[in-house]
Every structure is written in structure tokens, then in C-alpha cells.
């Protein structure tokens, strides 16, 4: 008899292989097994527009010459039931003769949302839901956020000393943490749909906002918050192989239109989302990014913009690298959003996951309650 838990664990491992690949689609893995547990086919979701996990597993089984009549498909998310850039996976499973589907979760996409399970059941396929649910949701937290909340999952990344300094008073910040920590940070960039920074960081550091420390099949989009369109047309982000989206506040002077035209000539998308004080409306920004298919947003900015996101209640998770060094008073902190009058007014985090990365520590901590959707 097949061991459902072991086969779903293997399917989850396959889903993790789509981590840098499948955006904006969810990361899904599929294992097809005979009743006795023999694995007949394996697959995971490919790049957007490519085959989903179920189709990849069906193709793998066909290439091996296996009959799938009465087999079980272990899939980490409900098989889709709609026509997008690919056909419905539930129909493909039925056509292949699959007798049973074990899925981790119902798909939160309103175009699916139980319809895949219903169509499988209507075709006589047994459906079981639940094994691996927590692991699958964690792997797809950004996709669930976009589908349920209508906004991306916002992960704020920072590098600091043990006493919380991210930059000296003169602005020097490269490099507080080790090459190993920087490479690890690029892996988190790679899993995101977009990397966001502010124009202040862009003017000071001229970053590319690309993944360079590891091979990746796709680059995240670059997002710049630039209320008055001060981004130079020769900025390094325009030389990178990714889309560049610039968000501005209200038109503030006679040269604004000319600057916008110059940036658009470099291939940038320029969107005006005016908020209070001429700044970019951050909640509207997140809704717009979700509409563009952004699941996970990697916030890699200075303390002023970090503070603005925290004040607006828009940060979901903190990714903090801490180096074994003390940098003393006068430096900048992780986020400029105080001072507070009461300890209880601080940003409450869940217990962090702590891991050693080279000589540094990596802390991954969700903001309390933010994943309750």
C-alpha cells in the first residue's frame, strides 16, 4: 500500500524546485504513483505559460511507458479547472485514467477555488485534501496573499550590526555583513516577483536590483518609489535584464512630464499614485503590483522607506542579517518610524527562525497576525 505522507513529502520537494521558476504561478509539485507505491511520474510547475506540475508528471510517466489507470496523483495544490495559458489540469488527470488525487490545499484562485476537486469527483476520481497543507501554503505564501488579500506578501530585508545599525551616520553601509550573507540574500531576491527600493537608495548606491550570486531562470522586476521622478535615465537598473516599474507621486513641477518621458524612453513603466504629502500611496502601490502578478515583494530599501511601510502596517515578514560587530551610536537603524511612547506599541513579531550564514545570523520573523488570511 502506498505511503501517502512519504509521497506527498516528495511532491513538496518537487514544488520547491519551482521556487525561482514559476512566478506568478504557484509553486506546485506532483508525484503519480501506482496503488502499491511505485512512482510512475514526477513533475513541477514550469515558467509561466509552460506546463503545470500535473502535466509534467503525466508526461514523465508516459515517457517511461507506464499505464496510469487507477494510479494516485499527489499534488501540492488543487489541480486547476480553468483555461489560461494552459488547459485544465483536472481534465488531464481524468483523461489519463487517474483514480485518486491527494492534494495539500484548495487553490485560492477564484477561477479554481474547489472547481478542480468538483470536476474530479464528478468524473469518479477519489479526492483527499490535507496532507502537506502547512508546507504548501508556506511555499506559496505570496500567491495566497495575492489571491486572498489582493496584495503581495511584503518581505523587508535588512543587514545590520548586532546593535541594529544598518549604516553609519555618513551613509557608509557596504559591507556590514559577509559575502555568504549577501549570497543568501540574493537567493531571497530570486524567489520574489519584484525587488523594491526607494529613489534615495538608487541615487546613493546605483543598484541593479538583480540576482547575481546564483543562477536563476528569471530576474525579478525592479520597482522604484520615486515621488518626484529623480531617477537618472542612465541608472544601472536600466542596463539589467528585467522590467523596471517606477511609481511617482503627483506631478510637482513643469519638468515632471519631461522626466517621465525620458524614463519611459529607457523602457520604464511610470505610474503616478499620489498619496499624502506628495508621496506614493503605498496601499495603492501594493494593489497595483498584485494586479501585475506580484506574489512576493522583496523590500530592500533605506530606513526611511522601511519606516513608511511599517507605519502603514504593510510589512508581513522581516529578513534580517546580523553581523558580529557593534557600530555604536549615531548610525541609522533598520527602520525610521519612532520614537514610541510605550513598549507595547512596537512591531510585534512571531518567534524568528534563526540560522547561521557564514559568520552572520539570519533571522526570519513574520509580523504577528499577518499570515492569518
XYZ file of C-alpha atoms in Angstrom, residues 37-373:
337
model
C 3.536 2.981 -4.091
C 5.751 2.639 -7.189
C 6.424 6.118 -8.544
C 5.320 6.380 -12.162
C 5.949 10.056 -12.894
C 7.187 13.277 -11.310
C 6.884 16.947 -12.215
C 6.800 20.549 -11.009
C 5.348 23.730 -12.461
C 7.420 25.366 -15.178
C 7.723 29.030 -16.167
C 4.511 30.992 -16.693
C 2.858 29.768 -19.863
C 4.557 26.383 -19.551
C 3.169 23.094 -18.245
C 1.888 22.762 -14.711
C 3.147 20.111 -12.297
C 0.434 17.574 -13.123
C 1.108 17.749 -16.863
C 4.848 17.409 -16.285
C 4.257 14.302 -14.158
C 1.887 12.828 -16.763
C 4.490 13.414 -19.480
C 7.186 11.826 -17.330
C 5.037 8.744 -16.750
C 4.199 8.479 -20.455
C 7.878 8.727 -21.371
C 8.546 5.806 -19.034
C 5.817 3.765 -20.701
C 3.582 3.480 -17.638
C -0.175 2.975 -17.652
C -1.856 5.347 -15.212
C -5.196 3.609 -14.934
C -6.181 3.674 -11.255
C -2.993 5.492 -10.152
C -2.879 8.206 -7.485
C -1.683 11.741 -8.167
C -0.125 13.501 -5.177
C -0.229 17.229 -5.896
C 0.591 20.097 -3.546
C -2.276 22.332 -4.723
C -5.700 21.685 -6.201
C -5.472 20.891 -9.932
C -6.613 23.898 -11.933
C -10.016 23.879 -13.608
C -9.789 26.854 -15.972
C -8.303 27.683 -19.343
C -5.440 30.160 -19.028
C -2.220 29.847 -20.966
C -2.569 26.090 -20.396
C -5.553 23.747 -20.223
C -7.251 22.478 -17.027
C -5.052 20.013 -15.146
C -8.076 18.278 -13.619
C -9.214 17.278 -17.112
C -5.738 15.987 -17.993
C -5.716 13.769 -14.891
C -9.149 12.377 -15.711
C -8.170 11.707 -19.332
C -5.086 9.802 -18.149
C -7.196 7.441 -16.030
C -6.059 8.679 -12.617
C -8.255 7.053 -9.962
C -7.356 9.130 -6.913
C -5.996 12.603 -6.217
C -4.394 13.575 -2.909
C -3.935 17.346 -2.686
C -2.485 19.556 0.019
C -4.759 22.563 -0.364
C -7.633 24.084 -2.259
C -6.425 26.666 -4.772
C -7.337 30.198 -3.540
C -7.587 31.465 -7.130
C -11.280 32.397 -7.639
C -11.060 30.771 -11.075
C -10.395 27.433 -9.350
C -11.464 27.543 -5.658
C -12.794 23.987 -5.404
C -13.904 23.610 -9.017
C -10.957 21.327 -9.789
C -11.926 18.995 -6.952
C -15.583 19.082 -8.028
C -14.765 18.124 -11.604
C -12.509 15.300 -10.471
C -15.206 13.942 -8.171
C -17.825 14.246 -10.905
C -15.610 12.085 -13.120
C -15.412 9.403 -10.437
C -11.945 10.308 -9.128
C -11.486 9.958 -5.362
C -10.275 13.211 -3.792
C -8.467 13.648 -0.480
C -7.351 17.075 0.769
C -4.998 17.999 3.577
C -1.614 16.218 3.634
C 1.224 18.758 3.449
C -1.123 21.748 3.750
C 1.095 23.864 6.019
C 4.218 23.248 3.939
C 2.469 24.008 0.657
C 0.944 27.231 1.981
C 4.296 28.409 3.333
C 5.904 27.754 -0.035
C 3.161 29.779 -1.734
C 2.514 32.460 0.879
C 2.819 35.203 -1.750
C 0.364 33.532 -4.131
C -2.152 33.094 -1.302
C -1.648 36.724 -0.286
C -2.302 37.983 -3.808
C -5.360 35.804 -4.278
C -6.928 36.330 -0.843
C -5.832 39.856 0.187
C -5.258 41.369 -3.247
C -1.720 42.437 -2.270
C 1.729 40.810 -2.393
C 3.482 39.302 0.609
C 5.941 42.021 1.676
C 9.287 40.777 2.961
C 11.549 43.532 4.323
C 15.248 42.675 4.096
C 17.946 44.435 6.101
C 21.558 43.888 7.083
C 22.701 45.238 10.429
C 25.238 45.047 13.200
C 24.319 43.324 16.454
C 23.351 46.713 17.867
C 20.952 47.327 14.956
C 22.977 49.735 12.821
C 22.369 49.446 9.058
C 24.526 52.409 8.021
C 26.916 54.845 9.648
C 25.971 58.480 10.115
C 27.896 59.322 6.931
C 25.836 56.770 4.987
C 28.504 54.056 4.693
C 26.910 50.604 4.679
C 28.904 48.386 2.300
C 29.527 45.898 3.617
C 28.271 45.212 7.133
C 27.598 41.512 6.549
C 29.675 38.779 4.919
C 29.773 37.566 1.285
C 27.903 34.451 2.437
C 25.070 36.559 3.832
C 24.913 38.632 0.658
C 24.712 35.482 -1.471
C 21.927 34.166 0.754
C 20.108 37.472 0.366
C 20.268 37.090 -3.407
C 18.528 33.717 -3.092
C 15.650 35.507 -1.361
C 15.643 38.090 -4.142
C 15.451 35.283 -6.679
C 12.270 33.827 -5.172
C 10.500 37.206 -5.242
C 8.485 38.520 -8.163
C 9.812 42.039 -7.642
C 12.512 43.894 -5.688
C 11.556 47.348 -4.393
C 13.737 50.219 -3.280
C 13.439 53.977 -2.919
C 14.981 56.676 -5.036
C 17.258 57.639 -2.140
C 18.932 54.227 -2.217
C 19.040 54.345 -6.005
C 20.795 57.740 -6.021
C 23.229 56.732 -3.273
C 24.175 53.225 -4.435
C 23.023 52.924 -8.075
C 21.920 49.289 -7.527
C 20.990 46.916 -10.339
C 18.364 45.172 -8.181
C 19.209 41.882 -9.895
C 20.098 38.390 -8.737
C 23.818 37.903 -9.335
C 25.074 35.488 -6.672
C 23.345 32.400 -8.065
C 21.958 31.095 -11.340
C 18.280 31.868 -11.806
C 15.942 31.261 -14.762
C 14.290 34.662 -14.331
C 15.095 38.055 -12.856
C 12.638 39.766 -10.503
C 11.122 43.018 -11.685
C 12.703 46.224 -10.360
C 10.395 48.637 -8.525
C 11.475 52.161 -7.567
C 9.460 54.554 -5.414
C 10.349 57.989 -6.748
C 7.802 60.645 -5.826
C 9.361 63.419 -7.921
C 10.960 61.291 -10.662
C 14.584 61.925 -9.752
C 15.751 58.571 -11.178
C 18.611 59.229 -13.638
C 17.968 57.848 -17.136
C 21.454 56.290 -17.017
C 20.803 54.378 -13.758
C 22.136 50.817 -13.662
C 18.655 49.313 -13.291
C 18.024 50.110 -16.963
C 21.008 48.023 -18.062
C 19.666 44.914 -16.326
C 17.551 42.221 -17.942
C 14.320 42.899 -16.102
C 11.262 45.121 -16.232
C 11.518 48.401 -14.355
C 8.435 49.916 -12.758
C 8.713 53.428 -11.299
C 5.992 54.845 -9.053
C 5.661 58.584 -8.586
C 3.533 60.958 -6.560
C 1.620 63.868 -8.035
C 3.160 65.944 -10.817
C 5.018 68.617 -8.885
C 6.766 70.876 -11.398
C 6.945 71.818 -15.057
C 9.793 69.373 -15.770
C 7.930 66.351 -14.388
C 6.454 65.357 -17.758
C 9.838 65.637 -19.466
C 11.483 63.435 -16.830
C 8.707 60.883 -17.179
C 9.191 60.800 -20.958
C 12.946 60.325 -20.541
C 12.445 57.381 -18.174
C 9.840 55.802 -20.432
C 12.318 56.092 -23.295
C 14.610 53.819 -21.249
C 11.846 51.223 -21.058
C 10.495 52.087 -17.625
C 6.819 51.909 -16.758
C 5.947 55.108 -14.867
C 2.789 55.144 -12.747
C 1.529 58.073 -10.691
C -0.083 57.062 -7.393
C -0.223 60.287 -5.376
C -0.710 59.961 -1.641
C -0.417 62.249 1.362
C 2.280 64.898 1.178
C 3.035 64.173 -2.465
C 4.424 60.736 -1.604
C 3.443 57.485 -3.284
C 0.249 55.916 -1.928
C 1.694 52.672 -0.514
C -1.544 50.645 -0.185
C -2.440 51.597 -3.769
C 1.078 50.582 -4.818
C 0.621 47.090 -3.388
C -2.743 46.685 -5.092
C -1.216 47.726 -8.403
C 1.686 45.302 -8.004
C -0.765 42.492 -7.256
C -2.649 43.363 -10.437
C 0.672 42.970 -12.278
C 1.073 39.450 -10.863
C 3.483 40.121 -7.990
C 3.215 37.432 -5.305
C 6.242 38.170 -3.117
C 7.656 41.691 -2.875
C 11.244 41.935 -1.639
C 11.654 45.315 0.091
C 15.313 46.286 0.101
C 15.377 49.977 0.967
C 16.708 52.527 3.419
C 15.420 53.181 6.903
C 13.064 55.993 5.800
C 11.112 53.883 3.307
C 11.247 50.857 5.620
C 9.702 53.035 8.315
C 6.959 54.218 5.969
C 5.975 50.621 5.189
C 5.958 49.735 8.906
C 3.882 52.785 9.851
C 1.362 51.863 7.150
C 1.120 48.304 8.523
C 2.254 46.791 5.229
C 5.251 44.667 6.249
C 4.495 40.951 6.542
C 7.913 39.489 7.282
C 11.375 40.626 8.314
C 14.508 39.074 6.804
C 17.393 40.352 8.919
C 21.086 39.527 8.635
C 23.139 40.453 11.692
C 26.912 40.673 11.622
C 29.031 40.018 14.747
C 30.076 43.648 15.102
C 28.995 46.670 17.145
C 28.870 50.001 15.293
C 27.874 52.311 18.123
C 25.690 55.363 18.431
C 24.830 57.783 15.651
C 24.168 55.259 12.915
C 20.894 54.536 11.157
C 18.594 51.807 12.343
C 16.622 49.248 10.382
C 13.565 51.476 10.078
C 12.973 55.141 10.842
C 9.494 55.138 12.323
C 9.722 56.102 16.025
C 10.046 57.286 18.636
C 7.441 55.301 20.548
C 5.918 56.203 23.895
C 5.077 52.677 25.013
C 6.913 49.387 24.660
C 3.647 47.762 23.661
C 3.465 49.943 20.552
C 6.417 48.177 18.966
C 6.041 45.991 15.904
C 5.296 42.566 17.331
C 6.986 39.651 15.583
C 6.445 35.932 15.841
C 9.385 33.888 17.188
C 12.012 34.047 14.451
C 13.708 31.257 12.573
C 17.429 31.767 13.242
C 20.184 30.305 11.096
C 23.927 30.809 10.868
C 25.061 32.078 7.450
C 28.836 32.300 7.332
C 29.851 34.413 10.357
C 26.454 36.137 10.449
C 22.992 35.310 11.724
C 19.866 35.253 9.570
C 16.590 35.946 11.338
C 13.318 35.329 9.521
C 10.331 36.582 11.505
C 6.755 37.150 10.466
C 4.846 40.116 11.802
C 2.346 38.782 14.337
C -1.002 38.022 12.727
C -0.047 38.965 9.180
C -0.361 35.403 7.847
C -3.893 34.998 9.234
C -5.752 35.118 5.935
